[in-house]
Structures are given as structure tokens and as C-alpha cells.
Amino acid sequence: RCFVSDIEVFQVDSNSYQRRFMILLSDVLLICKKKTFQQKYELMNVLNVQTLEFRLAGKMSDMEQLSKMRSEINQKIENQKELERKQQDEDEEQMKIINDTKLVLKMDEKQKQLYLMNAIEGRFLFLLFTPTNTYLFDAMTSDARRRFITKLEGYVRKQVETNDKKVEG
């Protein structure tokens, strides 16, 4: 079993969102809830990766909401790419006029700013449909993911140990 990734989860349930946390190992997917006022995660569900066929089992309104959200995200990405294309064309024209190294540095800086401004670029969004719920996963900062992973691995170890004790007893 090896670590694949971890993602913050938003459980989509009849037009309301509940925050969930998730870790994806090579063979299982763990879904957790953070305990209020504590730095602890409560394991809500363990899903086997082999059985993750995407069954659309959410409410109709969820599906509509998710497809709207998906198209909004795609639209934003397209708009951003269009802006970047226009910007690049303008910058290329400027490059032809003034062939200067300073301008090259400015262009790099502009692209970096565009990347930082755009909330979608560099963000990974996944939709996961389970028989009972629909989940939206959003993975962003690697540091937060790393901290979350270490905590979760501890909880999983504890849960496995308690399950082993139950089997023995």
C-alpha cells in the first residue's frame, strides 16, 4: 500500500456542502471529518479503490449543480486561456518592436502573476460518485496535504489495530 494523494473533500448533499477530508492510498480511499475545536480527524468511510465505479447516485439537483459547476470551471479556464493568448500576442508584438532582455523578464513575471491570480490553474478538481454520496475533491497546497497525511496514517493504523484486536477477541 503506498500513498497516492490526499484531497480536501466537499460532500455534496441536497444543495449543501459538508467539509470532508480524504486520503487516497494505492488500494483504498479514506474519507474523514475533522473534529470541531480539535486537531483530530474522524474516519467516516473507507472505500476500496477497485470498487470505485462512478455510479451517479446523487440527487438530481446535485447532478445539475455539479454539471453547472463543471461548465463554469471550464468556462473560466477558457476565458483565462483566451486572456493569456491575447496577452501573449500583445507581448510578442512588443518584443518585435523592442528586442530587449528586460522585456523578456517582464513577460515571465506577467505569466507568473496570471498563474497566481487564476484560482483554477494548478488546482486539481475531481468528482467522485459513490452509491450514497457525491464528492468534490479539491487538492491545493502540498504542505497541508503532507500534514494531513501523517495524521491520517496514524488514525488508519489505530483503526487497523482495533479491528485486528476485535478479530482476535
JSON list of C-alpha atoms in Angstrom, two decimals:
[
{"chain": "A", "resi": 1, "resn": "ARG", "atom": "CA", "xyz": [0.00, 0.00, 0.00]},
{"chain": "A", "resi": 2, "resn": "CYS", "atom": "CA", "xyz": [1.51, 3.30, -0.98]},
{"chain": "A", "resi": 3, "resn": "PHE", "atom": "CA", "xyz": [0.34, 6.88, -0.73]},
{"chain": "A", "resi": 4, "resn": "VAL", "atom": "CA", "xyz": [-1.12, 8.37, -3.91]},
{"chain": "A", "resi": 5, "resn": "SER", "atom": "CA", "xyz": [-2.60, 11.70, -2.89]},
{"chain": "A", "resi": 6, "resn": "ASP", "atom": "CA", "xyz": [-4.85, 13.44, -0.44]},
{"chain": "A", "resi": 7, "resn": "ILE", "atom": "CA", "xyz": [-7.51, 15.93, -1.23]},
{"chain": "A", "resi": 8, "resn": "GLU", "atom": "CA", "xyz": [-9.92, 18.07, 0.72]},
{"chain": "A", "resi": 9, "resn": "VAL", "atom": "CA", "xyz": [-13.42, 16.79, 0.15]},
{"chain": "A", "resi": 10, "resn": "PHE", "atom": "CA", "xyz": [-16.70, 18.59, -0.04]},
{"chain": "A", "resi": 11, "resn": "GLN", "atom": "CA", "xyz": [-19.63, 16.26, 0.33]},
{"chain": "A", "resi": 12, "resn": "VAL", "atom": "CA", "xyz": [-22.43, 17.46, -1.90]},
{"chain": "A", "resi": 13, "resn": "ASP", "atom": "CA", "xyz": [-25.73, 16.70, -0.29]},
{"chain": "A", "resi": 14, "resn": "SER", "atom": "CA", "xyz": [-29.07, 18.25, -1.30]},
{"chain": "A", "resi": 15, "resn": "ASN", "atom": "CA", "xyz": [-27.68, 21.71, -2.09]},
{"chain": "A", "resi": 16, "resn": "SER", "atom": "CA", "xyz": [-25.46, 21.93, 0.98]},
{"chain": "A", "resi": 17, "resn": "TYR", "atom": "CA", "xyz": [-21.76, 21.24, 1.32]},
{"chain": "A", "resi": 18, "resn": "GLN", "atom": "CA", "xyz": [-20.15, 19.45, 4.24]},
{"chain": "A", "resi": 19, "resn": "ARG", "atom": "CA", "xyz": [-16.40, 19.55, 4.54]},
{"chain": "A", "resi": 20, "resn": "ARG", "atom": "CA", "xyz": [-14.67, 16.21, 4.40]},
{"chain": "A", "resi": 21, "resn": "PHE", "atom": "CA", "xyz": [-11.03, 15.22, 4.19]},
{"chain": "A", "resi": 22, "resn": "MET", "atom": "CA", "xyz": [-9.75, 12.38, 2.10]},
{"chain": "A", "resi": 23, "resn": "ILE", "atom": "CA", "xyz": [-6.58, 10.39, 1.55]},
{"chain": "A", "resi": 24, "resn": "LEU", "atom": "CA", "xyz": [-6.07, 8.20, -1.48]},
{"chain": "A", "resi": 25, "resn": "LEU", "atom": "CA", "xyz": [-3.77, 5.25, -0.96]},
{"chain": "A", "resi": 26, "resn": "SER", "atom": "CA", "xyz": [-2.94, 2.84, -3.76]},
{"chain": "A", "resi": 27, "resn": "ASP", "atom": "CA", "xyz": [-5.74, 0.47, -2.78]},
{"chain": "A", "resi": 28, "resn": "VAL", "atom": "CA", "xyz": [-8.13, 2.41, -0.52]},
{"chain": "A", "resi": 29, "resn": "LEU", "atom": "CA", "xyz": [-9.72, 5.80, -0.24]},
{"chain": "A", "resi": 30, "resn": "LEU", "atom": "CA", "xyz": [-10.28, 7.18, 3.26]},
{"chain": "A", "resi": 31, "resn": "ILE", "atom": "CA", "xyz": [-12.89, 9.82, 3.96]},
{"chain": "A", "resi": 32, "resn": "CYS", "atom": "CA", "xyz": [-12.64, 11.76, 7.22]},
{"chain": "A", "resi": 33, "resn": "LYS", "atom": "CA", "xyz": [-14.31, 14.53, 9.15]},
{"chain": "A", "resi": 34, "resn": "LYS", "atom": "CA", "xyz": [-12.30, 16.99, 11.21]},
{"chain": "A", "resi": 35, "resn": "LYS", "atom": "CA", "xyz": [-13.36, 17.09, 14.85]},
{"chain": "A", "resi": 36, "resn": "THR", "atom": "CA", "xyz": [-14.53, 20.51, 15.97]},
{"chain": "A", "resi": 37, "resn": "PHE", "atom": "CA", "xyz": [-12.02, 22.50, 18.03]},
{"chain": "A", "resi": 38, "resn": "GLN", "atom": "CA", "xyz": [-9.51, 19.64, 17.81]},
{"chain": "A", "resi": 39, "resn": "GLN", "atom": "CA", "xyz": [-6.65, 18.74, 15.52]},
{"chain": "A", "resi": 40, "resn": "LYS", "atom": "CA", "xyz": [-8.18, 15.30, 15.04]},
{"chain": "A", "resi": 41, "resn": "TYR", "atom": "CA", "xyz": [-9.78, 13.53, 12.12]},
{"chain": "A", "resi": 42, "resn": "GLU", "atom": "CA", "xyz": [-12.58, 11.05, 12.48]},
{"chain": "A", "resi": 43, "resn": "LEU", "atom": "CA", "xyz": [-12.60, 8.29, 9.89]},
{"chain": "A", "resi": 44, "resn": "MET", "atom": "CA", "xyz": [-16.00, 8.35, 8.20]},
{"chain": "A", "resi": 45, "resn": "ASN", "atom": "CA", "xyz": [-15.61, 5.83, 5.43]},
{"chain": "A", "resi": 46, "resn": "VAL", "atom": "CA", "xyz": [-13.07, 3.57, 3.75]},
{"chain": "A", "resi": 47, "resn": "LEU", "atom": "CA", "xyz": [-13.70, 2.85, 0.09]},
{"chain": "A", "resi": 48, "resn": "ASN", "atom": "CA", "xyz": [-11.95, 0.17, -1.90]},
{"chain": "A", "resi": 49, "resn": "VAL", "atom": "CA", "xyz": [-10.30, 1.67, -4.98]},
{"chain": "A", "resi": 50, "resn": "GLN", "atom": "CA", "xyz": [-11.17, -1.38, -7.11]},
{"chain": "A", "resi": 51, "resn": "THR", "atom": "CA", "xyz": [-14.88, -0.82, -6.50]},
{"chain": "A", "resi": 52, "resn": "LEU", "atom": "CA", "xyz": [-14.91, 2.86, -7.36]},
{"chain": "A", "resi": 53, "resn": "GLU", "atom": "CA", "xyz": [-17.09, 2.68, -10.42]},
{"chain": "A", "resi": 54, "resn": "PHE", "atom": "CA", "xyz": [-18.58, 6.14, -10.80]},
{"chain": "A", "resi": 55, "resn": "ARG", "atom": "CA", "xyz": [-22.22, 5.46, -10.08]},
{"chain": "A", "resi": 56, "resn": "LEU", "atom": "CA", "xyz": [-24.38, 8.53, -10.38]},
{"chain": "A", "resi": 57, "resn": "ALA", "atom": "CA", "xyz": [-26.35, 8.05, -7.22]},
{"chain": "A", "resi": 58, "resn": "GLY", "atom": "CA", "xyz": [-26.73, 11.64, -6.08]},
{"chain": "A", "resi": 59, "resn": "LYS", "atom": "CA", "xyz": [-29.93, 13.64, -6.14]},
{"chain": "A", "resi": 60, "resn": "MET", "atom": "CA", "xyz": [-30.92, 15.16, -9.48]},
{"chain": "A", "resi": 61, "resn": "SER", "atom": "CA", "xyz": [-30.28, 18.67, -8.13]},
{"chain": "A", "resi": 62, "resn": "ASP", "atom": "CA", "xyz": [-26.76, 17.58, -7.11]},
{"chain": "A", "resi": 63, "resn": "MET", "atom": "CA", "xyz": [-26.03, 16.35, -10.61]},
{"chain": "A", "resi": 64, "resn": "GLU", "atom": "CA", "xyz": [-27.33, 19.59, -12.14]},
{"chain": "A", "resi": 65, "resn": "GLN", "atom": "CA", "xyz": [-25.32, 21.64, -9.65]},
{"chain": "A", "resi": 66, "resn": "LEU", "atom": "CA", "xyz": [-22.17, 19.65, -10.39]},
{"chain": "A", "resi": 67, "resn": "SER", "atom": "CA", "xyz": [-22.56, 19.92, -14.14]},
{"chain": "A", "resi": 68, "resn": "LYS", "atom": "CA", "xyz": [-23.18, 23.68, -13.80]},
{"chain": "A", "resi": 69, "resn": "MET", "atom": "CA", "xyz": [-20.08, 23.95, -11.64]},
{"chain": "A", "resi": 70, "resn": "ARG", "atom": "CA", "xyz": [-18.05, 21.87, -14.08]},
{"chain": "A", "resi": 71, "resn": "SER", "atom": "CA", "xyz": [-19.12, 24.06, -17.03]},
{"chain": "A", "resi": 72, "resn": "GLU", "atom": "CA", "xyz": [-18.41, 27.24, -15.01]},
{"chain": "A", "resi": 73, "resn": "ILE", "atom": "CA", "xyz": [-14.91, 25.97, -14.23]},
{"chain": "A", "resi": 74, "resn": "ASN", "atom": "CA", "xyz": [-14.31, 25.05, -17.87]},
{"chain": "A", "resi": 75, "resn": "GLN", "atom": "CA", "xyz": [-15.58, 28.47, -18.95]},
{"chain": "A", "resi": 76, "resn": "LYS", "atom": "CA", "xyz": [-13.23, 30.21, -16.51]},
{"chain": "A", "resi": 77, "resn": "ILE", "atom": "CA", "xyz": [-10.31, 28.16, -17.80]},
{"chain": "A", "resi": 78, "resn": "GLU", "atom": "CA", "xyz": [-11.21, 29.03, -21.41]},
{"chain": "A", "resi": 79, "resn": "ASN", "atom": "CA", "xyz": [-11.52, 32.74, -20.56]},
{"chain": "A", "resi": 80, "resn": "GLN", "atom": "CA", "xyz": [-8.18, 32.63, -18.79]},
{"chain": "A", "resi": 81, "resn": "LYS", "atom": "CA", "xyz": [-6.51, 30.91, -21.74]},
{"chain": "A", "resi": 82, "resn": "GLU", "atom": "CA", "xyz": [-8.05, 33.48, -24.12]},
{"chain": "A", "resi": 83, "resn": "LEU", "atom": "CA", "xyz": [-6.72, 36.31, -21.95]},
{"chain": "A", "resi": 84, "resn": "GLU", "atom": "CA", "xyz": [-3.30, 34.69, -21.87]},
{"chain": "A", "resi": 85, "resn": "ARG", "atom": "CA", "xyz": [-3.34, 34.24, -25.67]},
{"chain": "A", "resi": 86, "resn": "LYS", "atom": "CA", "xyz": [-4.22, 37.91, -26.20]},
{"chain": "A", "resi": 87, "resn": "GLN", "atom": "CA", "xyz": [-1.59, 38.93, -23.67]},
{"chain": "A", "resi": 88, "resn": "GLN", "atom": "CA", "xyz": [0.98, 36.76, -25.40]},
{"chain": "A", "resi": 89, "resn": "ASP", "atom": "CA", "xyz": [0.13, 38.26, -28.81]},
{"chain": "A", "resi": 90, "resn": "GLU", "atom": "CA", "xyz": [0.49, 41.77, -27.41]},
{"chain": "A", "resi": 91, "resn": "ASP", "atom": "CA", "xyz": [3.75, 40.83, -25.72]},
{"chain": "A", "resi": 92, "resn": "GLU", "atom": "CA", "xyz": [5.08, 39.27, -28.93]},
{"chain": "A", "resi": 93, "resn": "GLU", "atom": "CA", "xyz": [4.31, 42.47, -30.83]},
{"chain": "A", "resi": 94, "resn": "GLN", "atom": "CA", "xyz": [6.14, 44.45, -28.16]},
{"chain": "A", "resi": 95, "resn": "MET", "atom": "CA", "xyz": [9.05, 42.01, -28.43]},
{"chain": "A", "resi": 96, "resn": "LYS", "atom": "CA", "xyz": [9.30, 42.68, -32.15]},
{"chain": "A", "resi": 97, "resn": "ILE", "atom": "CA", "xyz": [9.28, 46.43, -31.53]},
{"chain": "A", "resi": 98, "resn": "ILE", "atom": "CA", "xyz": [11.73, 46.40, -28.62]},
{"chain": "A", "resi": 99, "resn": "ASN", "atom": "CA", "xyz": [14.01, 43.39, -28.68]},
{"chain": "A", "resi": 100, "resn": "ASP", "atom": "CA", "xyz": [15.23, 43.79, -25.13]},
{"chain": "A", "resi": 101, "resn": "THR", "atom": "CA", "xyz": [16.09, 41.28, -22.39]},
{"chain": "A", "resi": 102, "resn": "LYS", "atom": "CA", "xyz": [14.30, 43.35, -19.75]},
{"chain": "A", "resi": 103, "resn": "LEU", "atom": "CA", "xyz": [11.03, 42.77, -21.59]},
{"chain": "A", "resi": 104, "resn": "VAL", "atom": "CA", "xyz": [11.59, 39.00, -21.53]},
{"chain": "A", "resi": 105, "resn": "LEU", "atom": "CA", "xyz": [11.92, 39.16, -17.75]},
{"chain": "A", "resi": 106, "resn": "LYS", "atom": "CA", "xyz": [8.77, 41.29, -17.54]},
{"chain": "A", "resi": 107, "resn": "MET", "atom": "CA", "xyz": [6.86, 38.76, -19.62]},
{"chain": "A", "resi": 108, "resn": "ASP", "atom": "CA", "xyz": [7.91, 35.90, -17.33]},
{"chain": "A", "resi": 109, "resn": "GLU", "atom": "CA", "xyz": [6.77, 37.95, -14.34]},
{"chain": "A", "resi": 110, "resn": "LYS", "atom": "CA", "xyz": [3.41, 38.68, -16.01]},
{"chain": "A", "resi": 111, "resn": "GLN", "atom": "CA", "xyz": [2.82, 35.00, -16.69]},
{"chain": "A", "resi": 112, "resn": "LYS", "atom": "CA", "xyz": [3.69, 34.17, -13.10]},
{"chain": "A", "resi": 113, "resn": "GLN", "atom": "CA", "xyz": [1.19, 36.79, -11.88]},
{"chain": "A", "resi": 114, "resn": "LEU", "atom": "CA", "xyz": [-1.51, 35.45, -14.19]},
{"chain": "A", "resi": 115, "resn": "TYR", "atom": "CA", "xyz": [-0.89, 31.96, -12.84]},
{"chain": "A", "resi": 116, "resn": "LEU", "atom": "CA", "xyz": [-1.11, 33.17, -9.23]},
{"chain": "A", "resi": 117, "resn": "MET", "atom": "CA", "xyz": [-4.25, 35.22, -9.92]},
{"chain": "A", "resi": 118, "resn": "ASN", "atom": "CA", "xyz": [-6.08, 32.33, -11.52]},
{"chain": "A", "resi": 119, "resn": "ALA", "atom": "CA", "xyz": [-7.61, 30.23, -8.76]},
{"chain": "A", "resi": 120, "resn": "ILE", "atom": "CA", "xyz": [-8.28, 27.29, -11.06]},
{"chain": "A", "resi": 121, "resn": "GLU", "atom": "CA", "xyz": [-4.89, 26.89, -12.72]},
{"chain": "A", "resi": 122, "resn": "GLY", "atom": "CA", "xyz": [-2.73, 24.48, -10.74]},
{"chain": "A", "resi": 123, "resn": "ARG", "atom": "CA", "xyz": [-5.74, 23.21, -8.83]},
{"chain": "A", "resi": 124, "resn": "PHE", "atom": "CA", "xyz": [-6.99, 19.66, -9.17]},
{"chain": "A", "resi": 125, "resn": "LEU", "atom": "CA", "xyz": [-10.73, 19.13, -9.03]},
{"chain": "A", "resi": 126, "resn": "PHE", "atom": "CA", "xyz": [-12.21, 15.65, -9.04]},
{"chain": "A", "resi": 127, "resn": "LEU", "atom": "CA", "xyz": [-15.76, 14.43, -8.80]},
{"chain": "A", "resi": 128, "resn": "LEU", "atom": "CA", "xyz": [-16.36, 11.11, -7.11]},
{"chain": "A", "resi": 129, "resn": "PHE", "atom": "CA", "xyz": [-19.72, 9.38, -7.16]},
{"chain": "A", "resi": 130, "resn": "THR", "atom": "CA", "xyz": [-20.35, 6.67, -4.58]},
{"chain": "A", "resi": 131, "resn": "PRO", "atom": "CA", "xyz": [-23.61, 4.76, -4.20]},
{"chain": "A", "resi": 132, "resn": "THR", "atom": "CA", "xyz": [-24.71, 7.05, -1.36]},
{"chain": "A", "resi": 133, "resn": "ASN", "atom": "CA", "xyz": [-22.98, 10.40, -1.96]},
{"chain": "A", "resi": 134, "resn": "THR", "atom": "CA", "xyz": [-21.36, 12.66, -4.47]},
{"chain": "A", "resi": 135, "resn": "TYR", "atom": "CA", "xyz": [-17.98, 14.14, -3.55]},
{"chain": "A", "resi": 136, "resn": "LEU", "atom": "CA", "xyz": [-16.00, 17.02, -4.98]},
{"chain": "A", "resi": 137, "resn": "PHE", "atom": "CA", "xyz": [-12.27, 16.81, -4.28]},
{"chain": "A", "resi": 138, "resn": "ASP", "atom": "CA", "xyz": [-10.02, 19.83, -4.34]},
{"chain": "A", "resi": 139, "resn": "ALA", "atom": "CA", "xyz": [-6.26, 19.37, -3.87]},
{"chain": "A", "resi": 140, "resn": "MET", "atom": "CA", "xyz": [-4.24, 22.54, -3.38]},
{"chain": "A", "resi": 141, "resn": "THR", "atom": "CA", "xyz": [-1.24, 23.05, -1.07]},
{"chain": "A", "resi": 142, "resn": "SER", "atom": "CA", "xyz": [1.26, 20.23, -0.70]},
{"chain": "A", "resi": 143, "resn": "ASP", "atom": "CA", "xyz": [2.21, 21.26, 2.84]},
{"chain": "A", "resi": 144, "resn": "ALA", "atom": "CA", "xyz": [-1.34, 20.97, 4.16]},
{"chain": "A", "resi": 145, "resn": "ARG", "atom": "CA", "xyz": [-1.66, 17.65, 2.34]},
{"chain": "A", "resi": 146, "resn": "ARG", "atom": "CA", "xyz": [1.54, 16.34, 3.95]},
{"chain": "A", "resi": 147, "resn": "ARG", "atom": "CA", "xyz": [0.38, 17.30, 7.47]},
{"chain": "A", "resi": 148, "resn": "PHE", "atom": "CA", "xyz": [-2.99, 15.71, 6.82]},
{"chain": "A", "resi": 149, "resn": "ILE", "atom": "CA", "xyz": [-1.39, 12.51, 5.53]},
{"chain": "A", "resi": 150, "resn": "THR", "atom": "CA", "xyz": [0.74, 11.95, 8.63]},
{"chain": "A", "resi": 151, "resn": "LYS", "atom": "CA", "xyz": [-2.29, 12.42, 10.89]},
{"chain": "A", "resi": 152, "resn": "LEU", "atom": "CA", "xyz": [-4.44, 10.16, 8.79]},
{"chain": "A", "resi": 153, "resn": "GLU", "atom": "CA", "xyz": [-1.91, 7.38, 8.58]},
{"chain": "A", "resi": 154, "resn": "GLY", "atom": "CA", "xyz": [-1.86, 7.35, 12.39]},
{"chain": "A", "resi": 155, "resn": "TYR", "atom": "CA", "xyz": [-5.64, 7.02, 12.52]},
{"chain": "A", "resi": 156, "resn": "VAL", "atom": "CA", "xyz": [-5.68, 4.27, 9.93]},
{"chain": "A", "resi": 157, "resn": "ARG", "atom": "CA", "xyz": [-3.01, 2.37, 11.85]},
{"chain": "A", "resi": 158, "resn": "LYS", "atom": "CA", "xyz": [-5.11, 2.70, 15.03]},
{"chain": "A", "resi": 159, "resn": "GLN", "atom": "CA", "xyz": [-8.24, 1.54, 13.24]},
{"chain": "A", "resi": 160, "resn": "VAL", "atom": "CA", "xyz": [-6.45, -1.46, 11.74]},
{"chain": "A", "resi": 161, "resn": "GLU", "atom": "CA", "xyz": [-5.08, -2.36, 15.19]},
{"chain": "A", "resi": 162, "resn": "THR", "atom": "CA", "xyz": [-8.52, -2.12, 16.82]},
{"chain": "A", "resi": 163, "resn": "ASN", "atom": "CA", "xyz": [-10.02, -4.23, 14.01]},
{"chain": "A", "resi": 164, "resn": "ASP", "atom": "CA", "xyz": [-7.27, -6.84, 14.49]},
{"chain": "A", "resi": 165, "resn": "LYS", "atom": "CA", "xyz": [-7.97, -6.91, 18.26]},
{"chain": "A", "resi": 166, "resn": "LYS", "atom": "CA", "xyz": [-11.70, -7.41, 17.57]},
{"chain": "A", "resi": 167, "resn": "VAL", "atom": "CA", "xyz": [-10.89, -10.30, 15.23]},
{"chain": "A", "resi": 168, "resn": "GLU", "atom": "CA", "xyz": [-8.57, -11.91, 17.82]},
{"chain": "A", "resi": 169, "resn": "GLY", "atom": "CA", "xyz": [-11.06, -11.34, 20.70]}
]
